[in-house]
XYZ file of N, CA and C in Angstrom:
465
model
N 5.684 -2.004 8.059
C 5.953 -0.696 7.722
C 4.806 0.068 7.421
N 4.787 1.357 7.635
C 3.803 2.237 7.249
C 4.204 3.018 6.137
N 3.381 3.131 5.096
C 3.775 3.907 3.892
C 3.241 5.273 4.125
N 4.036 6.245 3.831
C 3.696 7.597 3.973
C 4.093 8.437 2.769
N 3.124 9.224 2.252
C 3.495 10.025 0.993
C 2.968 11.490 1.275
N 3.524 12.351 0.448
C 3.147 13.677 0.427
C 1.719 13.920 -0.014
N 1.341 13.243 -1.128
C 0.043 13.470 -1.659
C -0.785 12.234 -1.795
N -0.354 11.043 -1.287
C -1.181 9.854 -1.266
C -1.119 9.122 -2.548
N -0.249 9.513 -3.427
C -0.127 8.924 -4.783
C 1.300 8.425 -5.131
N 1.364 7.344 -6.005
C 2.589 6.716 -6.340
C 3.268 7.141 -7.603
N 2.750 8.031 -8.223
C 3.350 8.575 -9.523
C 3.495 10.040 -9.477
N 4.581 10.530 -9.890
C 4.786 12.033 -9.971
C 5.711 12.394 -11.010
N 5.856 13.739 -11.197
C 6.809 14.263 -12.074
C 8.068 14.657 -11.276
N 9.229 14.331 -11.723
C 10.402 14.657 -11.058
C 11.554 14.877 -12.004
N 12.452 15.853 -11.852
C 13.528 16.097 -12.719
C 12.975 16.278 -14.089
N 11.805 16.866 -14.327
C 11.294 17.195 -15.672
C 10.753 15.965 -16.390
N 10.596 14.854 -15.749
C 10.075 13.615 -16.439
C 9.171 12.886 -15.433
N 8.355 12.058 -16.037
C 7.555 11.004 -15.252
C 8.432 10.038 -14.498
N 8.133 9.872 -13.202
C 8.824 8.851 -12.430
C 7.876 8.115 -11.648
N 8.142 6.900 -11.170
C 7.393 6.160 -10.317
C 8.006 6.311 -8.870
N 7.118 6.838 -7.973
C 7.580 7.217 -6.688
C 6.916 6.294 -5.600
N 7.820 5.632 -4.943
C 7.415 4.766 -3.816
C 7.231 5.519 -2.561
N 6.332 5.163 -1.672
C 6.239 5.936 -0.437
C 7.415 5.786 0.514
N 7.527 6.797 1.376
C 8.459 6.671 2.463
C 7.846 5.562 3.425
N 8.777 4.732 4.041
C 8.349 3.699 4.884
C 8.996 3.881 6.252
N 8.130 3.688 7.187
C 8.622 3.755 8.591
C 7.999 2.506 9.371
N 8.745 1.932 10.243
C 8.267 0.870 11.073
C 7.866 1.502 12.449
N 6.671 1.179 12.896
C 6.234 1.719 14.198
C 5.203 0.819 14.701
N 4.899 0.954 16.057
C 3.848 0.062 16.661
C 2.551 0.426 16.057
N 1.675 -0.599 16.023
C 0.370 -0.485 15.330
C -0.447 0.646 15.994
N -0.430 0.780 17.303
C -1.237 1.853 17.913
C -0.756 3.193 17.527
N 0.629 3.420 17.229
C 1.114 4.690 16.823
C 0.678 5.007 15.387
N 0.600 3.866 14.594
C 0.072 4.087 13.189
C -1.404 4.545 13.225
N -2.228 3.917 14.131
C -3.585 4.346 14.216
C -3.789 5.843 14.632
N -2.905 6.195 15.596
C -2.943 7.649 16.024
C -2.577 8.546 14.826
N -1.539 8.222 14.057
C -1.086 9.031 12.943
C -2.243 9.105 11.936
N -2.949 7.995 11.589
C -3.970 7.968 10.653
C -5.070 8.877 11.095
N -5.517 8.751 12.402
C -6.646 9.569 12.904
C -6.220 11.109 12.862
N -5.041 11.366 13.282
C -4.612 12.772 13.240
C -4.583 13.332 11.783
N -4.082 12.500 10.842
C -4.068 13.084 9.356
C -5.398 13.263 8.913
N -6.344 12.440 9.337
C -7.755 12.594 8.856
C -8.373 13.808 9.383
N -8.054 14.136 10.661
C -8.658 15.265 11.345
C -8.028 16.564 10.914
N -6.658 16.568 10.779
C -5.910 17.800 10.517
C -5.377 17.950 9.104
N -5.520 16.922 8.316
C -4.828 16.969 7.010
C -3.406 16.712 7.019
N -2.758 16.999 5.925
C -1.295 16.795 5.889
C -0.871 15.477 5.316
N 0.069 14.858 5.832
C 0.634 13.621 5.231
C -0.461 12.497 5.203
N -0.217 11.617 4.194
C -1.188 10.481 3.988
C -0.486 9.212 4.597
N -1.212 8.624 5.490
C -0.654 7.376 6.172
C -1.438 6.206 5.592
N -0.637 5.065 5.406
C -1.298 3.891 4.809
C -0.471 2.654 5.238
N -1.097 1.756 5.949
C -0.425 0.538 6.373
C -0.377 -0.488 5.085
N 0.772 -0.646 4.662
C 0.903 -1.431 3.478
C 2.194 -2.269 3.488
N 2.022 -3.567 3.446
C 3.196 -4.408 3.459
C 2.742 -5.854 2.903
N 3.543 -6.406 2.135
C 3.339 -7.749 1.505
C 3.870 -8.812 2.457
N 3.933 -9.976 1.869
C 4.640 -11.093 2.591
C 4.006 -11.579 3.799
N 2.565 -11.684 3.883
C 1.933 -12.251 5.006
C 2.035 -11.358 6.232
N 1.799 -10.103 6.103
C 1.961 -9.193 7.180
C 1.097 -9.383 8.316
N -0.146 -9.833 8.138
C -1.034 -10.109 9.186
C -0.642 -11.166 10.126
N -0.172 -12.298 9.470
C 0.333 -13.464 10.336
C 1.852 -13.266 10.856
N 2.593 -12.494 10.171
C 3.979 -12.391 10.624
C 4.247 -11.077 11.480
N 3.777 -9.991 11.055
C 4.052 -8.622 11.723
C 3.077 -8.256 12.710
N 1.802 -8.554 12.394
C 0.644 -8.084 13.277
C 0.001 -9.217 14.032
N 0.634 -10.362 14.144
C 0.015 -11.500 14.809
C -0.388 -11.304 16.202
N 0.365 -10.541 17.014
C -0.084 -10.286 18.438
C -1.208 -9.215 18.439
N -1.368 -8.490 17.430
C -2.308 -7.282 17.554
C -3.639 -7.680 16.911
N -3.784 -8.225 15.835
C -4.993 -8.478 15.183
C -5.362 -9.920 14.743
N -4.368 -10.801 14.734
C -4.620 -12.182 14.236
C -5.749 -12.908 14.917
N -5.904 -12.693 16.169
C -6.999 -13.391 16.905
C -8.427 -12.867 16.453
N -8.476 -11.750 15.744
C -9.797 -11.245 15.361
C -10.161 -11.620 13.898
N -9.173 -12.401 13.223
C -9.394 -12.685 11.851
C -9.343 -14.203 11.682
N -10.280 -14.838 10.909
C -10.155 -16.284 10.754
C -8.961 -16.621 9.934
N -8.430 -17.915 10.085
C -7.296 -18.170 9.259
C -7.439 -18.323 7.857
N -8.621 -18.490 7.426
C -8.907 -18.569 5.986
C -10.468 -18.306 5.836
N -10.826 -18.206 4.488
C -12.279 -17.892 4.197
C -12.712 -19.233 3.387
N -13.633 -19.955 3.870
C -14.065 -21.236 3.301
C -14.366 -21.161 1.898
N -15.066 -20.244 1.427
C -15.444 -20.158 -0.034
C -14.288 -19.874 -0.826
N -13.262 -19.174 -0.360
C -11.960 -18.920 -1.187
C -11.137 -20.258 -1.175
N -11.088 -20.897 0.032
C -10.367 -22.205 0.052
C -10.931 -23.113 -0.913
N -12.187 -23.256 -1.028
C -12.923 -24.208 -1.912
C -12.696 -23.786 -3.331
N -12.772 -22.523 -3.682
C -12.566 -22.055 -5.124
C -11.127 -22.263 -5.569
N -10.118 -22.052 -4.638
C -8.729 -22.134 -5.078
C -8.152 -23.521 -4.741
N -8.863 -24.290 -3.984
C -8.357 -25.690 -3.634
C -7.278 -25.712 -2.537
N -7.146 -24.573 -1.825
C -6.140 -24.568 -0.784
C -6.356 -23.202 0.025
N -5.747 -23.273 1.197
C -5.848 -22.022 2.068
C -4.933 -20.973 1.520
N -4.937 -19.730 2.175
C -4.200 -18.608 1.694
C -2.716 -18.807 1.784
N -1.981 -18.376 0.714
C -0.453 -18.494 0.869
C -0.038 -17.218 1.667
N -0.676 -16.131 1.728
C -0.472 -15.035 2.498
C -1.710 -14.217 2.874
N -1.655 -13.629 4.105
C -2.738 -12.811 4.499
C -2.216 -11.429 4.757
N -2.574 -10.530 4.007
C -2.056 -9.146 4.203
C -3.136 -8.117 4.645
N -2.757 -7.157 5.359
C -3.704 -6.082 5.802
C -3.217 -4.837 5.222
N -4.093 -4.085 4.543
C -3.828 -2.751 4.098
C -4.838 -1.842 4.828
N -4.446 -0.718 5.342
C -5.295 0.194 6.052
C -4.945 1.649 5.727
N -5.956 2.395 5.378
C -5.709 3.843 5.165
C -7.142 4.527 4.997
N -7.081 5.736 4.510
C -8.394 6.434 4.331
C -8.537 6.774 2.848
N -9.481 7.582 2.458
C -9.744 7.957 1.137
C -8.636 8.760 0.513
N -7.711 9.284 1.237
C -6.607 10.008 0.567
C -5.419 9.096 -0.031
N -5.506 7.856 0.360
C -4.469 6.892 -0.171
C -4.974 6.324 -1.493
N -4.117 6.490 -2.515
C -4.526 6.078 -3.898
C -3.430 5.157 -4.384
N -3.780 3.957 -4.782
C -2.870 2.991 -5.342
C -2.792 3.089 -6.901
N -1.586 3.194 -7.511
C -1.430 3.318 -8.852
C -1.801 2.043 -9.526
N -2.089 2.072 -10.860
C -2.367 0.887 -11.613
C -1.203 -0.059 -11.480
N -1.599 -1.327 -11.220
C -0.500 -2.290 -11.115
C -1.139 -3.697 -11.418
N -0.249 -4.651 -11.439
C -0.646 -6.067 -11.742
C -0.278 -6.927 -10.533
N -1.212 -7.682 -9.992
C -0.961 -8.583 -8.937
C -0.718 -10.027 -9.617
N 0.314 -10.742 -9.089
C 0.624 -11.977 -9.715
C 0.097 -13.242 -8.849
N -0.983 -12.858 -8.061
C -1.578 -13.950 -7.222
C -3.098 -13.501 -6.937
N -3.795 -14.528 -6.562
C -5.236 -14.294 -6.225
C -5.428 -13.287 -5.108
N -6.476 -12.599 -5.188
C -6.769 -11.704 -4.078
C -8.206 -11.826 -3.646
N -8.440 -11.785 -2.343
C -9.782 -11.682 -1.831
C -9.755 -10.387 -0.888
N -10.568 -9.421 -1.247
C -10.389 -8.100 -0.577
C -11.684 -7.868 0.280
N -11.537 -7.555 1.457
C -12.692 -7.182 2.318
C -12.618 -5.807 2.819
N -13.626 -5.084 2.807
C -13.667 -3.721 3.371
C -14.386 -3.675 4.650
N -13.782 -3.353 5.743
C -14.347 -3.359 6.971
C -15.204 -2.251 7.264
N -14.790 -1.085 6.796
C -15.562 0.182 6.950
C -15.214 1.139 5.798
N -16.282 1.796 5.257
C -16.015 2.729 4.224
C -16.209 1.987 2.865
N -15.519 2.488 1.872
C -15.641 1.919 0.508
C -14.230 1.901 -0.183
N -14.129 1.089 -1.115
C -12.848 1.031 -1.863
C -13.302 0.755 -3.364
N -12.768 1.647 -4.238
C -13.056 1.658 -5.612
C -11.917 0.783 -6.342
N -12.314 -0.163 -7.161
C -11.390 -0.886 -7.998
C -11.738 -0.677 -9.374
N -10.740 -0.634 -10.279
C -10.988 -0.758 -11.720
C -10.184 -1.954 -12.117
N -10.869 -3.032 -12.585
C -10.262 -4.219 -12.923
C -10.149 -4.390 -14.507
N -9.056 -4.784 -15.001
C -8.896 -4.987 -16.420
C -8.525 -6.463 -16.686
N -9.047 -7.077 -17.754
C -8.790 -8.460 -18.046
C -7.273 -8.431 -18.634
N -6.653 -9.590 -18.558
C -5.223 -9.733 -19.027
C -5.081 -9.278 -20.439
N -6.229 -9.501 -21.277
C -6.086 -9.172 -22.699
C -5.931 -7.598 -22.942
N -6.247 -6.810 -21.936
C -6.120 -5.381 -21.924
C -4.702 -4.891 -21.835
N -3.739 -5.692 -21.402
C -2.413 -5.269 -21.051
C -1.830 -4.364 -22.095
N -1.876 -4.773 -23.399
C -1.161 -4.011 -24.463
C -1.758 -2.529 -24.574
N -2.977 -2.387 -24.140
C -3.575 -1.142 -24.315
C -3.565 -0.158 -23.088
N -2.876 -0.664 -22.045
C -2.702 0.095 -20.780
C -1.457 0.916 -20.803
N -0.754 0.941 -21.937
C 0.544 1.799 -22.014
C 1.623 1.400 -21.049
N 1.901 0.096 -20.967
C 2.977 -0.243 -19.991
C 4.296 0.378 -20.334
N 5.017 0.909 -19.374
C 6.283 1.597 -19.643
C 7.239 1.521 -18.404
N 8.495 1.588 -18.718
C 9.475 1.578 -17.623
C 9.682 3.094 -17.156
N 9.547 3.283 -15.902
C 9.773 4.583 -15.330
C 10.943 4.484 -14.289
N 11.644 5.591 -14.144
C 12.662 5.651 -13.136
C 12.016 5.620 -11.770
N 12.514 4.765 -10.871
C 11.841 4.681 -9.550
C 12.614 5.664 -8.584
N 11.774 6.269 -7.748
C 12.226 7.014 -6.598
C 11.588 6.710 -5.442
N 11.906 7.296 -4.333
C 11.168 7.128 -3.031
C 10.970 8.433 -2.351
N 9.729 8.767 -1.833
C 9.520 9.887 -1.116
C 10.325 9.923 0.163
N 10.920 11.056 0.563
C 11.614 11.202 1.870
C 11.251 12.580 2.496
N 10.974 12.548 3.733
C 10.586 13.734 4.450
C 11.751 14.143 5.308
N 12.246 15.446 5.200
C 13.439 15.822 5.983
C 12.971 16.351 7.362
N 13.869 16.565 8.219
C 13.584 16.971 9.592
C 12.790 18.274 9.615
N 12.910 19.157 8.622
C 12.160 20.371 8.525
C 10.829 20.231 7.980
N 10.432 18.960 7.545
C 9.065 18.811 7.078
C 9.007 18.875 5.633
N 9.968 19.103 4.904
C 10.003 19.137 3.365
C 10.071 17.733 2.725
N 9.278 17.514 1.733
C 9.232 16.333 1.004
C 10.218 16.416 -0.209
N 10.815 15.321 -0.488
C 11.583 15.163 -1.800
C 11.495 13.838 -2.291
N 11.882 13.649 -3.571
C 11.974 12.386 -4.223
C 13.378 11.972 -4.398
N 13.785 10.821 -3.663
C 15.109 10.422 -3.676
C 15.339 9.238 -4.551
N 16.500 9.233 -5.276
C 16.858 7.979 -6.064
C 16.918 6.775 -5.128
N 16.532 5.631 -5.696
C 16.793 4.431 -4.957
C 18.231 3.996 -4.844
N 18.642 3.326 -3.721
C 20.053 2.938 -3.574
C 20.316 1.859 -4.620
N 21.542 1.749 -5.142
C 21.861 0.757 -6.099
C 21.872 -0.565 -5.443
N 21.486 -1.630 -6.122
C 21.490 -3.002 -5.478
C 22.698 -3.712 -5.895
């Protein structure tokens, strides 16, 4: 899936209070995502970001990019004592901003082109980062091009 947001950010104000807003997701061929990303960089507008968990490189993009990427990185295999549990690809431009979050697994991040800024906090900082529960919403774009924040469906 491709994540798409109005402003490239995952937090917003809605209904008079702070909410956590997930991006609109769309499934499309990789070449179409690349065209959308290029167009948005040149013309502005919506923010496109390839973002999916659960081993997306080996499961969803295997026919597209997997042959260009080694199955693992030796130094990481040696440090962790095993190969990767998952290999994920995230792709976007400088307009895509990820909100503060906690990953529950090891990460090895490589930047192919450009730069990525990370702010890392030790686990001991958690109480000082103001963790809070927010109502979750999802961005949705209507046929007329207007964005809204929609409640998530009940599980």
